[in-house]
Coordinates of C-alpha atoms in Angstrom, one line a residue:
M1 CA 11.6 -5.4 -19.9
A2 CA 13.3 -6.4 -16.7
N3 CA 11.3 -6.3 -13.5
V4 CA 11.9 -3.2 -11.5
D5 CA 12.3 -3.6 -7.7
L6 CA 11.9 0.0 -6.7
S7 CA 10.7 3.2 -8.3
I8 CA 12.1 6.3 -6.6
I9 CA 9.9 9.4 -7.2
I10 CA 11.7 12.7 -6.7
P11 CA 9.7 16.0 -7.0
S12 CA 12.1 18.8 -7.8
K13 CA 12.2 22.5 -8.4
N14 CA 15.4 24.5 -8.7
N15 CA 17.6 22.1 -6.7
N16 CA 20.7 22.7 -8.8
S17 CA 23.1 19.7 -8.7
H18 CA 21.5 18.1 -5.7
I19 CA 19.1 15.9 -7.6
S20 CA 22.0 14.4 -9.6
E21 CA 23.9 13.9 -6.3
I22 CA 20.9 12.1 -4.8
I23 CA 20.6 9.8 -7.8
K24 CA 24.3 9.0 -7.7
R25 CA 24.2 8.2 -4.0
I26 CA 21.0 6.0 -4.1
S27 CA 22.1 4.1 -7.2
A28 CA 25.4 3.2 -5.4
E29 CA 23.5 2.0 -2.4
L30 CA 21.1 -0.1 -4.4
S31 CA 23.6 -1.3 -7.1
E32 CA 22.5 -4.9 -6.8
L33 CA 18.8 -4.1 -7.5
E34 CA 16.8 -3.0 -10.5
V35 CA 15.9 0.6 -9.6
E36 CA 14.3 3.4 -11.6
F37 CA 14.5 7.1 -10.9
I38 CA 11.5 9.3 -11.8
V39 CA 12.3 13.0 -11.4
I40 CA 9.2 15.2 -11.6
D41 CA 10.2 18.7 -12.6
M42 CA 8.0 21.5 -11.3
N43 CA 8.9 24.3 -13.6
S44 CA 12.6 24.6 -12.6
S45 CA 14.4 27.6 -14.0
D46 CA 17.9 26.3 -13.3
N47 CA 19.9 23.4 -14.8
S48 CA 18.9 20.8 -12.2
I49 CA 17.0 18.7 -14.6
I50 CA 19.8 18.7 -17.2
W51 CA 22.2 17.5 -14.5
A52 CA 19.8 14.8 -13.4
L53 CA 19.4 13.5 -17.0
E54 CA 23.1 13.5 -17.4
E55 CA 23.6 11.5 -14.2
I56 CA 21.0 8.9 -15.4
K57 CA 22.5 8.6 -18.9
K58 CA 26.2 8.6 -17.8
N59 CA 25.7 5.7 -15.4
D60 CA 23.3 3.8 -17.6
L61 CA 20.5 4.0 -15.1
R62 CA 16.8 3.4 -15.6
G63 CA 15.0 6.6 -15.2
C64 CA 13.4 9.7 -16.7
V65 CA 12.5 13.3 -16.1
I66 CA 8.8 14.4 -16.4
Q67 CA 7.7 18.0 -16.7
S68 CA 4.6 18.6 -14.5
G69 CA 4.2 22.2 -15.2
G70 CA 3.0 24.6 -12.5
G71 CA 0.7 22.2 -10.7
T72 CA 0.9 21.2 -7.1
I73 CA 3.4 18.8 -5.6
S74 CA 0.5 16.3 -5.0
S75 CA -0.1 16.3 -8.8
A76 CA 3.6 15.7 -9.4
L77 CA 3.7 12.7 -7.0
N78 CA 0.6 11.2 -8.7
T79 CA 2.3 11.5 -12.0
G80 CA 5.3 9.7 -10.6
I81 CA 3.1 6.8 -9.3
Y82 CA 1.3 6.2 -12.6
K83 CA 4.5 6.5 -14.6
S84 CA 6.4 4.0 -12.4
D85 CA 7.0 0.3 -13.1
G86 CA 8.5 -0.8 -9.7
K87 CA 7.1 -3.4 -7.4
Y88 CA 7.5 -0.9 -4.7
I89 CA 7.6 2.9 -4.8
T90 CA 9.1 5.5 -2.5
F91 CA 9.2 9.3 -2.5
V92 CA 12.4 11.2 -2.0
Y93 CA 12.2 14.9 -1.0
P94 CA 15.4 16.9 -1.5
S95 CA 14.5 18.9 1.6
R96 CA 14.0 15.8 3.8
L97 CA 16.7 13.3 2.9
Y98 CA 17.5 10.3 5.2
K99 CA 20.6 8.1 5.1
N100 CA 20.6 4.5 3.7
Y101 CA 17.2 3.1 4.6
F102 CA 16.0 1.8 1.2
S103 CA 17.7 -1.7 1.5
E104 CA 16.3 -2.3 5.0
Y105 CA 12.8 -1.2 3.8
L106 CA 12.9 -3.6 0.8
K107 CA 14.2 -6.4 3.0
T108 CA 11.3 -5.9 5.4
A109 CA 8.8 -5.6 2.6
D110 CA 9.9 -8.9 1.1
E111 CA 10.0 -10.8 4.4
H112 CA 6.5 -9.8 5.4
A113 CA 4.8 -9.4 1.9
A114 CA 4.0 -5.9 3.1
D115 CA 2.0 -3.3 1.2
F116 CA 3.3 -0.5 3.4
V117 CA 6.7 -0.1 5.2
F118 CA 8.1 2.6 7.4
A119 CA 10.6 2.9 10.3
V120 CA 9.5 1.9 13.8
P121 CA 7.5 5.0 14.9
S122 CA 8.2 7.1 17.9
Q123 CA 5.9 6.7 20.9
I124 CA 4.3 10.0 22.1
N125 CA 2.8 10.8 25.5
D126 CA 4.0 7.6 27.0
T127 CA 1.8 5.3 25.0
E128 CA 1.4 2.1 26.9
N129 CA 0.8 -0.3 24.0
T130 CA 3.5 -0.1 21.4
V131 CA 1.8 0.0 18.0
C132 CA 4.7 -2.0 16.4
C133 CA 8.2 -3.3 17.0
S134 CA 10.9 -3.8 14.4
G135 CA 10.0 -6.4 11.9
D136 CA 6.5 -6.9 13.2
K137 CA 3.3 -6.7 11.2
V138 CA 1.1 -3.9 12.2
D139 CA -2.7 -3.7 12.6
P140 CA -3.7 -0.8 10.3
E141 CA -6.8 -0.1 12.5
K142 CA -4.7 0.3 15.6
L143 CA -2.2 2.4 13.8
M144 CA -4.9 4.7 12.5
L145 CA -6.4 5.1 16.0
E146 CA -2.9 6.0 17.4
L147 CA -2.3 8.5 14.7
I148 CA -5.7 10.2 15.2
H149 CA -4.8 10.5 18.9
S150 CA -1.3 11.8 18.0
R151 CA 0.2 9.1 20.2
V152 CA 2.7 7.8 17.7
Y153 CA 4.7 9.5 15.0
F154 CA 6.6 8.4 11.9
D155 CA 7.9 10.6 9.0
F156 CA 5.2 10.4 6.3
T157 CA 7.8 11.3 3.7
A158 CA 10.0 8.2 4.4
V159 CA 7.7 5.4 3.5
M160 CA 7.7 2.5 0.9
L161 CA 4.5 1.2 -0.7
K162 CA 3.6 -1.6 -3.0
R163 CA 2.6 0.0 -6.3
E164 CA -0.1 -2.6 -7.1
Y165 CA -1.8 -1.9 -3.7
L166 CA -2.1 1.8 -4.6
L167 CA -3.4 1.2 -8.1
R168 CA -5.8 -1.6 -7.1
N169 CA -7.5 0.7 -4.5
H170 CA -7.2 3.9 -6.5
I171 CA -5.3 5.6 -3.8
K172 CA -3.6 8.9 -4.8
F173 CA -2.7 12.3 -3.4
Y174 CA -5.4 15.0 -3.4
E175 CA -4.1 17.2 -6.2
D176 CA -5.6 20.6 -5.0
C177 CA -3.6 20.6 -1.8
N178 CA -0.1 21.6 -0.8
F179 CA -0.5 21.4 3.0
G180 CA -1.5 18.2 4.7
Y181 CA -1.6 16.2 1.5
V182 CA 0.9 13.5 2.7
E183 CA -0.9 12.9 6.0
A184 CA -4.2 12.5 4.1
F185 CA -2.6 10.1 1.7
I186 CA -1.4 7.9 4.6
Y187 CA -4.9 7.8 6.1
N188 CA -6.3 6.7 2.8
V189 CA -3.7 4.0 2.5
L190 CA -4.6 2.7 6.0
L191 CA -8.4 2.7 5.2
Y192 CA -8.0 -0.2 2.8
G193 CA -6.3 -2.5 5.3
P194 CA -2.8 -2.9 4.0
Q195 CA -0.3 -5.4 5.2
I196 CA 2.1 -3.2 7.2
A197 CA 5.6 -3.9 8.6
C198 CA 8.1 -1.8 10.5
A199 CA 11.7 -1.8 9.3
D200 CA 14.3 -2.3 12.0
I201 CA 16.0 1.0 11.4
K202 CA 16.2 4.5 13.0
L203 CA 16.0 7.2 10.4
E204 CA 19.0 9.5 10.3
K205 CA 18.7 12.9 8.6
D206 CA 21.1 13.4 5.8
P207 CA 23.1 16.6 6.2
G208 CA 22.9 17.0 2.4
S209 CA 19.2 17.9 2.6
V210 CA 18.4 20.9 0.5
L211 CA 17.1 23.9 2.4
V212 CA 14.3 25.3 0.4
E213 CA 12.4 28.6 0.9
S214 CA 8.9 27.7 2.1
T215 CA 5.7 29.5 1.5
P216 CA 4.4 31.4 4.6
E217 CA 2.4 29.0 6.7
N218 CA -0.7 31.2 7.0
V219 CA -1.2 31.2 3.2
N220 CA -1.9 27.4 2.9
C221 CA -2.7 26.3 6.4
Y222 CA -6.5 26.1 5.8
E223 CA -5.8 23.4 3.2
R224 CA -5.0 21.0 5.9
I225 CA -8.6 21.3 7.2
D226 CA -10.0 20.9 3.7
V227 CA -7.9 17.7 3.0
M228 CA -8.8 16.2 6.4
L229 CA -12.5 16.8 5.6
K230 CA -12.0 14.8 2.4
V231 CA -10.5 11.9 4.5
Y232 CA -13.5 12.2 6.8
E233 CA -15.9 11.8 3.9
R234 CA -14.0 8.8 2.7
I235 CA -14.2 7.3 6.2
K236 CA -18.0 7.7 6.3
L237 CA -18.2 6.1 2.8
L238 CA -15.9 3.2 3.4
R239 CA -16.6 2.5 7.1
R240 CA -20.4 2.9 7.3
D241 CA -20.4 -0.1 9.6
D242 CA -17.7 1.4 11.9
P243 CA -19.3 4.3 13.8
T244 CA -16.5 4.3 16.3
L245 CA -13.9 5.4 13.7
T246 CA -16.3 8.0 12.3
E247 CA -17.0 9.4 15.8
L248 CA -13.3 9.4 16.7
F249 CA -12.3 11.3 13.5
E250 CA -15.1 13.8 14.0
G251 CA -14.5 14.3 17.7
Q252 CA -10.7 14.1 17.9
K253 CA -9.0 14.6 14.6
L254 CA -11.1 17.3 13.0
P255 CA -11.1 19.7 16.0
S256 CA -7.4 19.1 16.6
V257 CA -6.6 20.0 13.0
V258 CA -8.7 23.2 13.2
L259 CA -6.9 24.2 16.4
S260 CA -3.5 23.4 14.8
V261 CA -4.5 26.0 12.2
V262 CA -5.5 28.4 15.0
D263 CA -2.0 27.9 16.5
I264 CA -0.3 28.6 13.2
L265 CA -2.3 31.8 12.6
L266 CA -1.8 33.1 16.1
K267 CA 1.9 32.4 15.8
Q268 CA 1.9 34.4 12.6
G269 CA 0.6 37.4 14.5
F270 CA -3.1 37.4 13.7
S271 CA -5.4 38.4 16.6
Y272 CA -7.8 35.9 18.0
Q273 CA -10.7 38.0 16.8
T274 CA -9.5 37.9 13.3
V275 CA -8.9 34.1 13.4
K276 CA -12.3 33.4 14.9
R277 CA -14.0 35.6 12.3
S278 CA -12.1 33.8 9.5
L279 CA -12.9 30.3 10.8
K280 CA -16.6 31.3 11.0
Q281 CA -16.6 32.8 7.5
K282 CA -15.0 29.6 6.0
G283 CA -17.4 27.3 7.9
Y284 CA -14.6 25.7 10.0
S285 CA -16.0 26.7 13.4
Q286 CA -18.6 24.0 13.2
Y287 CA -15.9 21.3 13.6
L288 CA -14.8 22.7 17.0
K289 CA -17.2 20.4 18.8
V290 CA -16.8 17.5 21.2
N291 CA -18.3 14.0 21.5
R292 CA -17.7 11.0 23.6
R293 CA -14.5 10.2 21.7
T294 CA -12.9 13.6 22.3
S295 CA -10.0 13.5 24.8
S296 CA -10.2 15.5 28.0
E297 CA -7.2 17.6 27.0
L298 CA -8.7 18.5 23.7
K299 CA -12.0 19.3 25.3
K300 CA -10.3 21.9 27.5
K301 CA -8.6 23.5 24.5
I302 CA -11.9 23.6 22.5
F303 CA -13.7 25.1 25.5
R304 CA -11.0 27.8 26.0
W305 CA -11.0 28.8 22.3
N306 CA -14.8 28.8 22.0
M307 CA -15.6 30.5 25.3
I308 CA -12.5 32.5 26.4
P309 CA -10.3 32.8 23.3
W310 CA -8.2 35.6 24.8
T311 CA -6.8 33.0 27.3
Y312 CA -6.2 30.3 24.6
G313 CA -2.6 29.2 24.4
K314 CA -1.7 30.8 27.8
S315 CA -0.6 28.8 30.8

């Protein structure tokens, strides 16, 4: 069997002809490489999977369609990882398509022997020290700290990873989660110290992205807290000799995630009394505490929510 340069994993549900169009476009872009398409069907009721198979067969492409049943998207992505044969893998979401970045990602990965590649991240809040420049290798520890502080941003769905790195370190998506699962996956990738490189490219959204009907945010938003708590437990296990990271995640990341859920619920129209009662009942209120690693801005938000919640979110 020929070596596969890149495995493209596409989770899909009722995307009509869009999956076949995505396959056609990407295969044309990467015609000089050995690429495989792994479409994970999540109980589609339309003909999207038939069209995807026809596109693969018609153009003599390497690929397959796998039925994942009614499980989570995290489970579907894990299935794609373990069924793939590529040196590198990437995930393509029909609802978040970007134009022509695969070739530059692969070039960057090969030049730097990278385990993890993404586009140069955006700096947030006027960060003084740039976490990476195009083509540079990146310190995973520094990147993790910047992400915890929300000082940089890159699209977690537009990344490329060395498959062997994921399998060697048993890194996978948390399968019981539909909200926050990609962010948690990236933190777990960083915890094992990958070789990282930034591709010299600015991601451009593809106008062909499929608009899908999303589940109301308040239904699943608590899952983001749950999945970040799993990351926290892994940090404590893997970084027992790094109390700084543990304290930072406990004092900065966890309370910020809890408050992000508060923001979602208040936006959905729930009263602050209802939200506070719900957080307490689920045991999440205990994470709204500060330590020496908590930023001053976050301390103020936590204080307002804990002590004078009727003023929270008001200027």
